[in-house]
PDB file of C-alpha atoms in Angstrom:
ATOM      1  CA  MET U  19       0.632   0.454  -0.210  1.00 43.00           C
ATOM      2  CA  ILE U  20       2.582   3.198   1.867  1.00 46.00           C
ATOM      3  CA  ASP U  21       5.123   1.218  -2.251  1.00 54.00           C
ATOM      4  CA  ASN U  22       1.113   2.539  -4.303  1.00 60.00           C
ATOM      5  CA  GLY U  23       1.021   6.194  -2.281  1.00 68.00           C
ATOM      6  CA  GLY U  24      -0.791   5.272   0.569  1.00 84.00           C
ATOM      7  CA  ASP U  25      -0.175   6.930   3.852  1.00 92.00           C
ATOM      8  CA  ILE U  26      -0.431   5.954   6.980  1.00 94.00           C
ATOM      9  CA  LEU U  27      -1.682   7.532  10.850  1.00 93.00           C
ATOM     10  CA  VAL U  28      -0.265   7.071  13.748  1.00 95.00           C
ATOM     11  CA  ALA U  29      -1.260   8.275  17.386  1.00 94.00           C
ATOM     12  CA  GLY U  30       0.706   7.581  20.320  1.00 91.00           C
ATOM     13  CA  ASP U  31       4.496   7.878  20.441  1.00 93.00           C
ATOM     14  CA  PRO U  32       6.039   4.841  20.661  1.00 94.00           C
ATOM     15  CA  PRO U  33       3.417   4.215  18.635  1.00 95.00           C
ATOM     16  CA  ILE U  34      -0.327   2.975  20.061  1.00 95.00           C
ATOM     17  CA  GLY U  35      -1.875   2.436  17.554  1.00 96.00           C
ATOM     18  CA  PHE U  36      -1.826   3.464  13.539  1.00 96.00           C
ATOM     19  CA  ALA U  37      -4.388   3.558  10.837  1.00 97.00           C
ATOM     20  CA  ALA U  38      -3.356   2.480   7.498  1.00 96.00           C
ATOM     21  CA  VAL U  39      -5.369   4.833   3.779  1.00 97.00           C
ATOM     22  CA  ASP U  40      -4.826   4.980   0.195  1.00 96.00           C
ATOM     23  CA  GLU U  41      -6.521   6.912  -1.968  1.00 95.00           C
ATOM     24  CA  LEU U  42      -9.666   4.330  -4.164  1.00 96.00           C
ATOM     25  CA  ASP U  43     -11.693   5.475  -6.740  1.00 96.00           C
ATOM     26  CA  GLY U  44     -11.452   9.427  -5.827  1.00 95.00           C
ATOM     27  CA  ALA U  45     -11.829   8.988  -2.569  1.00 96.00           C
ATOM     28  CA  VAL U  46      -9.667   8.341   1.152  1.00 96.00           C
ATOM     29  CA  HIS U  47      -9.740   4.015   1.017  1.00 97.00           C
ATOM     30  CA  LEU U  48      -9.641   3.263   4.827  1.00 97.00           C
ATOM     31  CA  GLU U  49      -7.262   0.034   4.954  1.00 95.00           C
ATOM     32  CA  GLN U  50      -7.042  -0.333   8.583  1.00 94.00           C
ATOM     33  CA  ILE U  51      -7.019   1.064  11.454  1.00 96.00           C
ATOM     34  CA  ALA U  52      -5.269  -0.790  14.761  1.00 95.00           C
ATOM     35  CA  VAL U  53      -5.401  -0.153  18.128  1.00 96.00           C
ATOM     36  CA  HIS U  54      -2.770  -1.979  20.668  1.00 96.00           C
ATOM     37  CA  PRO U  55      -4.811  -3.933  23.311  1.00 93.00           C
ATOM     38  CA  ASP U  56      -3.516  -1.183  25.823  1.00 93.00           C
ATOM     39  CA  HIS U  57      -5.456   1.270  24.940  1.00 94.00           C
ATOM     40  CA  VAL U  58      -8.450   0.516  23.691  1.00 90.00           C
ATOM     41  CA  ARG U  59     -11.537   2.083  24.766  1.00 89.00           C
ATOM     42  CA  LYS U  60      -9.553   5.202  25.587  1.00 91.00           C
ATOM     43  CA  GLY U  61      -9.989   7.389  21.999  1.00 91.00           C
ATOM     44  CA  VAL U  62      -7.387   5.925  19.991  1.00 95.00           C
ATOM     45  CA  GLY U  63      -9.524   5.072  16.974  1.00 94.00           C
ATOM     46  CA  THR U  64     -11.961   7.652  17.677  1.00 95.00           C
ATOM     47  CA  GLY U  65      -9.008  10.354  16.975  1.00 96.00           C
ATOM     48  CA  LEU U  66      -7.242   8.331  14.430  1.00 97.00           C
ATOM     49  CA  LEU U  67     -10.327   8.061  12.765  1.00 96.00           C
ATOM     50  CA  ARG U  68     -11.478  11.959  13.245  1.00 95.00           C
ATOM     51  CA  ALA U  69      -8.098  12.777  11.314  1.00 96.00           C
ATOM     52  CA  VAL U  70      -8.435  10.453   8.579  1.00 96.00           C
ATOM     53  CA  LEU U  71     -11.428  11.995   8.239  1.00 96.00           C
ATOM     54  CA  ALA U  72     -10.479  15.813   8.622  1.00 95.00           C
ATOM     55  CA  ARG U  73      -7.113  14.611   6.067  1.00 94.00           C
ATOM     56  CA  ALA U  74     -10.035  13.480   3.497  1.00 95.00           C
ATOM     57  CA  ALA U  75     -12.285  16.522   3.664  1.00 95.00           C
ATOM     58  CA  ALA U  76      -9.050  18.994   3.751  1.00 94.00           C
ATOM     59  CA  GLY U  77      -7.567  16.845  -0.175  1.00 93.00           C
ATOM     60  CA  GLY U  78     -10.536  17.938  -1.463  1.00 94.00           C
ATOM     61  CA  PHE U  79     -12.195  13.916  -1.782  1.00 95.00           C
ATOM     62  CA  PRO U  80     -15.747  13.312  -1.471  1.00 95.00           C
ATOM     63  CA  GLY U  81     -15.376  10.846   1.277  1.00 95.00           C
ATOM     64  CA  VAL U  82     -14.245   7.958   2.797  1.00 97.00           C
ATOM     65  CA  SER U  83     -14.469   4.179   2.155  1.00 97.00           C
ATOM     66  CA  LEU U  84     -13.828   1.013   4.157  1.00 97.00           C
ATOM     67  CA  LEU U  85     -14.669  -3.259   3.760  1.00 97.00           C
ATOM     68  CA  THR U  86     -14.628  -4.767   7.027  1.00 96.00           C
ATOM     69  CA  PHE U  87     -16.866  -7.741   8.924  1.00 95.00           C
ATOM     70  CA  ARG U  88     -20.495  -6.758   8.754  1.00 94.00           C
ATOM     71  CA  ASP U  89     -21.281  -8.243  13.074  1.00 92.00           C
ATOM     72  CA  VAL U  90     -18.189  -8.192  14.741  1.00 90.00           C
ATOM     73  CA  PRO U  91     -18.457  -4.954  17.591  1.00 84.00           C
ATOM     74  CA  TRP U  92     -15.523  -2.906  16.744  1.00 84.00           C
ATOM     75  CA  ASN U  93     -16.504  -3.615  13.201  1.00 90.00           C
ATOM     76  CA  ALA U  94     -18.584  -2.133  11.323  1.00 93.00           C
ATOM     77  CA  PRO U  95     -21.337  -0.702  14.268  1.00 93.00           C
ATOM     78  CA  TRP U  96     -18.664   0.462  15.810  1.00 94.00           C
ATOM     79  CA  TYR U  97     -17.576   2.680  12.301  1.00 95.00           C
ATOM     80  CA  ARG U  98     -21.954   3.188  11.574  1.00 95.00           C
ATOM     81  CA  ALA U  99     -21.917   4.931  15.152  1.00 94.00           C
ATOM     82  CA  HIS U 100     -19.148   7.371  12.979  1.00 94.00           C
ATOM     83  CA  GLY U 101     -22.254   8.245  10.851  1.00 94.00           C
ATOM     84  CA  PHE U 102     -20.208   4.678   8.140  1.00 96.00           C
ATOM     85  CA  ALA U 103     -23.703   4.106   6.831  1.00 96.00           C
ATOM     86  CA  GLU U 104     -23.490   0.953   3.884  1.00 96.00           C
ATOM     87  CA  LEU U 105     -22.550   1.709   0.458  1.00 96.00           C
ATOM     88  CA  PRO U 106     -25.124  -0.093  -1.780  1.00 95.00           C
ATOM     89  CA  GLU U 107     -23.001  -2.962  -4.906  1.00 95.00           C
ATOM     90  CA  ASP U 108     -24.942  -1.145  -7.553  1.00 95.00           C
ATOM     91  CA  ARG U 109     -22.143   2.314  -5.927  1.00 95.00           C
ATOM     92  CA  TRP U 110     -19.176   0.916  -6.095  1.00 96.00           C
ATOM     93  CA  GLY U 111     -16.506   1.795  -7.512  1.00 96.00           C
ATOM     94  CA  LYS U 112     -13.981  -0.256  -9.177  1.00 97.00           C
ATOM     95  CA  GLY U 113     -11.048  -0.136  -7.526  1.00 97.00           C
ATOM     96  CA  VAL U 114     -13.644  -1.042  -4.245  1.00 97.00           C
ATOM     97  CA  ARG U 115     -15.107  -3.727  -6.768  1.00 97.00           C
ATOM     98  CA  ASN U 116     -11.780  -4.769  -6.792  1.00 97.00           C
ATOM     99  CA  LEU U 117     -10.583  -5.110  -3.758  1.00 96.00           C
ATOM    100  CA  TRP U 118     -13.499  -6.967  -2.416  1.00 97.00           C
ATOM    101  CA  ASN U 119     -12.933  -9.614  -4.976  1.00 97.00           C
ATOM    102  CA  ALA U 120      -9.770  -9.838  -3.885  1.00 96.00           C
ATOM    103  CA  GLU U 121     -10.770 -10.726  -0.047  1.00 96.00           C
ATOM    104  CA  ILE U 122     -13.188 -12.742  -1.281  1.00 97.00           C
ATOM    105  CA  ASP U 123      -9.423 -14.452  -3.882  1.00 97.00           C
ATOM    106  CA  ALA U 124      -7.625 -14.889  -0.308  1.00 96.00           C
ATOM    107  CA  GLY U 125     -10.266 -16.506   2.325  1.00 96.00           C
ATOM    108  CA  LEU U 126     -11.860 -12.746   3.884  1.00 93.00           C
ATOM    109  CA  HIS U 127     -14.939 -13.954   3.457  1.00 94.00           C
ATOM    110  CA  ASP U 128     -15.286 -17.533   4.279  1.00 94.00           C
ATOM    111  CA  LEU U 129     -14.703 -16.013   7.761  1.00 95.00           C
ATOM    112  CA  GLY U 130     -18.056 -13.649   8.285  1.00 94.00           C
ATOM    113  CA  PRO U 131     -20.186 -11.613   6.566  1.00 94.00           C
ATOM    114  CA  ARG U 132     -18.295  -7.896   4.599  1.00 96.00           C
ATOM    115  CA  LEU U 133     -19.335  -5.042   3.534  1.00 96.00           C
ATOM    116  CA  VAL U 134     -18.529  -1.917   1.636  1.00 97.00           C
ATOM    117  CA  MET U 135     -18.903   1.737   4.530  1.00 97.00           C
ATOM    118  CA  TRP U 136     -18.800   5.041   3.034  1.00 97.00           C
ATOM    119  CA  ARG U 137     -18.739   8.199   5.171  1.00 96.00           C
ATOM    120  CA  PRO U 138     -18.719  11.549   3.089  1.00 96.00           C
ATOM    121  CA  THR U 139     -17.165  14.123   4.549  1.00 92.00           C
ATOM    122  CA  GLY U 140     -19.313  16.755   5.104  1.00 76.00           C
ATOM    123  CA  PRO U 141     -20.585  17.584   8.334  1.00 64.00           C
ATOM    124  CA  ARG U 142     -22.656  15.061  10.218  1.00 57.00           C
ATOM    125  CA  PRO U 143     -25.877  15.173  10.024  1.00 50.00           C
ATOM    126  CA  VAL U 144     -28.194  17.081  13.212  1.00 44.00           C
ATOM    127  CA  PRO U 145     -30.680  13.645  13.558  1.00 44.00           C
ATOM    128  CA  GLY U 146     -34.544  15.205  13.894  1.00 45.00           C
ATOM    129  CA  ARG U 147     -32.973  18.669  11.623  1.00 41.00           C
ATOM    130  CA  THR U 148     -33.014  19.224   8.073  1.00 41.00           C
TER     131      THR U 148
END
Protein backbone atom coordinates (compact mmCIF):
# COMPACT_ATOMS: atom_id res chain seq x y z
CA MET A 1 0.00 0.00 0.00
CA ILE A 2 2.70 2.52 0.88
CA ASP A 3 4.46 1.65 -2.36
CA ASN A 4 1.27 2.73 -4.12
CA GLY A 5 1.11 6.15 -2.49
CA GLY A 6 -0.81 5.18 0.65
CA ASP A 7 -0.24 6.79 4.01
CA ILE A 8 -0.05 5.71 7.65
CA LEU A 9 -1.34 7.93 10.44
CA VAL A 10 0.20 7.07 13.80
CA ALA A 11 -1.14 7.75 17.30
CA GLY A 12 1.29 8.01 20.20
CA ASP A 13 5.02 8.10 20.70
CA PRO A 14 5.84 5.27 20.97
CA PRO A 15 3.02 4.23 18.64
CA ILE A 16 -0.14 2.81 20.21
CA GLY A 17 -2.30 2.80 17.08
CA PHE A 18 -2.35 3.51 13.37
CA ALA A 19 -4.66 4.07 10.43
CA ALA A 20 -3.64 2.97 6.93
CA VAL A 21 -5.25 4.92 4.08
CA ASP A 22 -5.00 5.14 0.33
CA GLU A 23 -6.76 6.86 -2.54
CA LEU A 24 -9.31 4.68 -4.32
CA ASP A 25 -12.02 5.53 -6.84
CA GLY A 26 -11.49 9.27 -6.31
CA ALA A 27 -11.98 9.03 -2.54
CA VAL A 28 -9.99 8.08 0.53
CA HIS A 29 -10.06 4.38 1.38
CA LEU A 30 -9.45 3.34 4.98
CA GLU A 31 -7.56 0.09 4.76
CA GLN A 32 -7.20 -0.50 8.49
CA ILE A 33 -7.32 1.04 11.95
CA ALA A 34 -5.50 -0.83 14.70
CA VAL A 35 -5.00 0.07 18.36
CA HIS A 36 -2.75 -1.74 20.84
CA PRO A 37 -4.89 -3.85 23.22
CA ASP A 38 -3.64 -1.89 26.25
CA HIS A 39 -5.14 1.29 24.77
CA VAL A 40 -8.54 0.21 23.42
CA ARG A 41 -11.71 2.05 24.51
CA LYS A 42 -9.71 5.17 25.33
CA GLY A 43 -10.56 7.17 22.19
CA VAL A 44 -7.43 6.32 20.22
CA GLY A 45 -9.33 4.69 17.35
CA THR A 46 -11.87 7.51 17.29
CA GLY A 47 -9.05 10.05 17.15
CA LEU A 48 -7.44 8.20 14.26
CA LEU A 49 -10.76 8.00 12.42
CA ARG A 50 -11.36 11.72 12.93
CA ALA A 51 -7.88 12.43 11.56
CA VAL A 52 -8.60 10.29 8.48
CA LEU A 53 -11.88 12.14 7.87
CA ALA A 54 -10.25 15.54 8.40
CA ARG A 55 -7.43 14.76 5.97
CA ALA A 56 -9.93 13.51 3.40
CA ALA A 57 -11.99 16.70 3.71
CA ALA A 58 -8.88 18.92 3.58
CA GLY A 59 -7.77 17.08 0.45
CA GLY A 60 -11.10 17.76 -1.26
CA PHE A 61 -12.16 14.11 -1.31
CA PRO A 62 -15.92 13.43 -1.23
CA GLY A 63 -15.71 10.75 1.43
CA VAL A 64 -14.06 7.71 2.95
CA SER A 65 -14.73 4.09 2.01
CA LEU A 66 -13.79 0.90 3.83
CA LEU A 67 -14.44 -2.85 3.79
CA THR A 68 -15.17 -4.52 7.11
CA PHE A 69 -16.94 -7.35 8.89
CA ARG A 70 -20.68 -6.78 9.21
CA ASP A 71 -21.22 -8.25 12.68
CA VAL A 72 -17.96 -7.83 14.63
CA PRO A 73 -18.74 -5.16 17.30
CA TRP A 74 -15.56 -3.14 16.70
CA ASN A 75 -16.05 -3.28 12.92
CA ALA A 76 -19.28 -2.27 11.12
CA PRO A 77 -21.25 -1.34 14.27
CA TRP A 78 -18.38 0.89 15.43
CA TYR A 79 -18.07 2.58 12.05
CA ARG A 80 -21.86 2.99 11.88
CA ALA A 81 -21.73 4.82 15.24
CA HIS A 82 -19.23 7.19 13.61
CA GLY A 83 -21.46 8.09 10.67
CA PHE A 84 -20.60 5.37 8.14
CA ALA A 85 -23.34 3.55 6.24
CA GLU A 86 -23.36 0.53 3.98
CA LEU A 87 -22.55 1.46 0.39
CA PRO A 88 -24.89 -0.33 -2.03
CA GLU A 89 -23.11 -2.53 -4.55
CA ASP A 90 -24.39 -0.49 -7.49
CA ARG A 91 -22.37 2.48 -6.13
CA TRP A 92 -19.05 0.63 -5.82
CA GLY A 93 -16.22 1.90 -7.97
CA LYS A 94 -13.86 -0.36 -9.85
CA GLY A 95 -11.22 -0.14 -7.10
CA VAL A 96 -13.63 -1.14 -4.34
CA ARG A 97 -14.92 -4.01 -6.48
CA ASN A 98 -11.34 -5.19 -7.08
CA LEU A 99 -10.62 -5.11 -3.32
CA TRP A 100 -13.85 -7.01 -2.64
CA ASN A 101 -12.93 -9.70 -5.17
CA ALA A 102 -9.36 -9.93 -3.81
CA GLU A 103 -10.79 -10.51 -0.33
CA ILE A 104 -13.00 -13.30 -1.66
CA ASP A 105 -10.02 -14.88 -3.46
CA ALA A 106 -7.96 -14.69 -0.25
CA GLY A 107 -10.71 -16.41 1.76
CA LEU A 108 -11.48 -13.44 4.00
CA HIS A 109 -15.21 -13.67 3.31
CA ASP A 110 -15.17 -17.25 4.62
CA LEU A 111 -14.56 -15.81 8.11
CA GLY A 112 -17.86 -13.91 8.22
CA PRO A 113 -20.09 -11.52 6.30
CA ARG A 114 -18.36 -8.43 4.91
CA LEU A 115 -19.67 -5.11 3.66
CA VAL A 116 -18.50 -1.89 2.05
CA MET A 117 -19.12 1.28 4.05
CA TRP A 118 -18.97 4.97 3.15
CA ARG A 119 -19.02 8.27 4.97
CA PRO A 120 -19.11 11.61 3.20
CA THR A 121 -16.56 14.16 4.37
CA GLY A 122 -19.19 16.84 4.93
CA PRO A 123 -20.69 17.52 8.35
CA ARG A 124 -22.71 14.75 9.95
CA PRO A 125 -26.45 15.47 9.93
CA VAL A 126 -28.03 16.20 13.29
CA PRO A 127 -30.95 13.80 13.93
CA GLY A 128 -34.30 15.58 13.64
CA ARG A 129 -32.88 18.52 11.64
CA THR A 130 -32.97 19.05 7.91
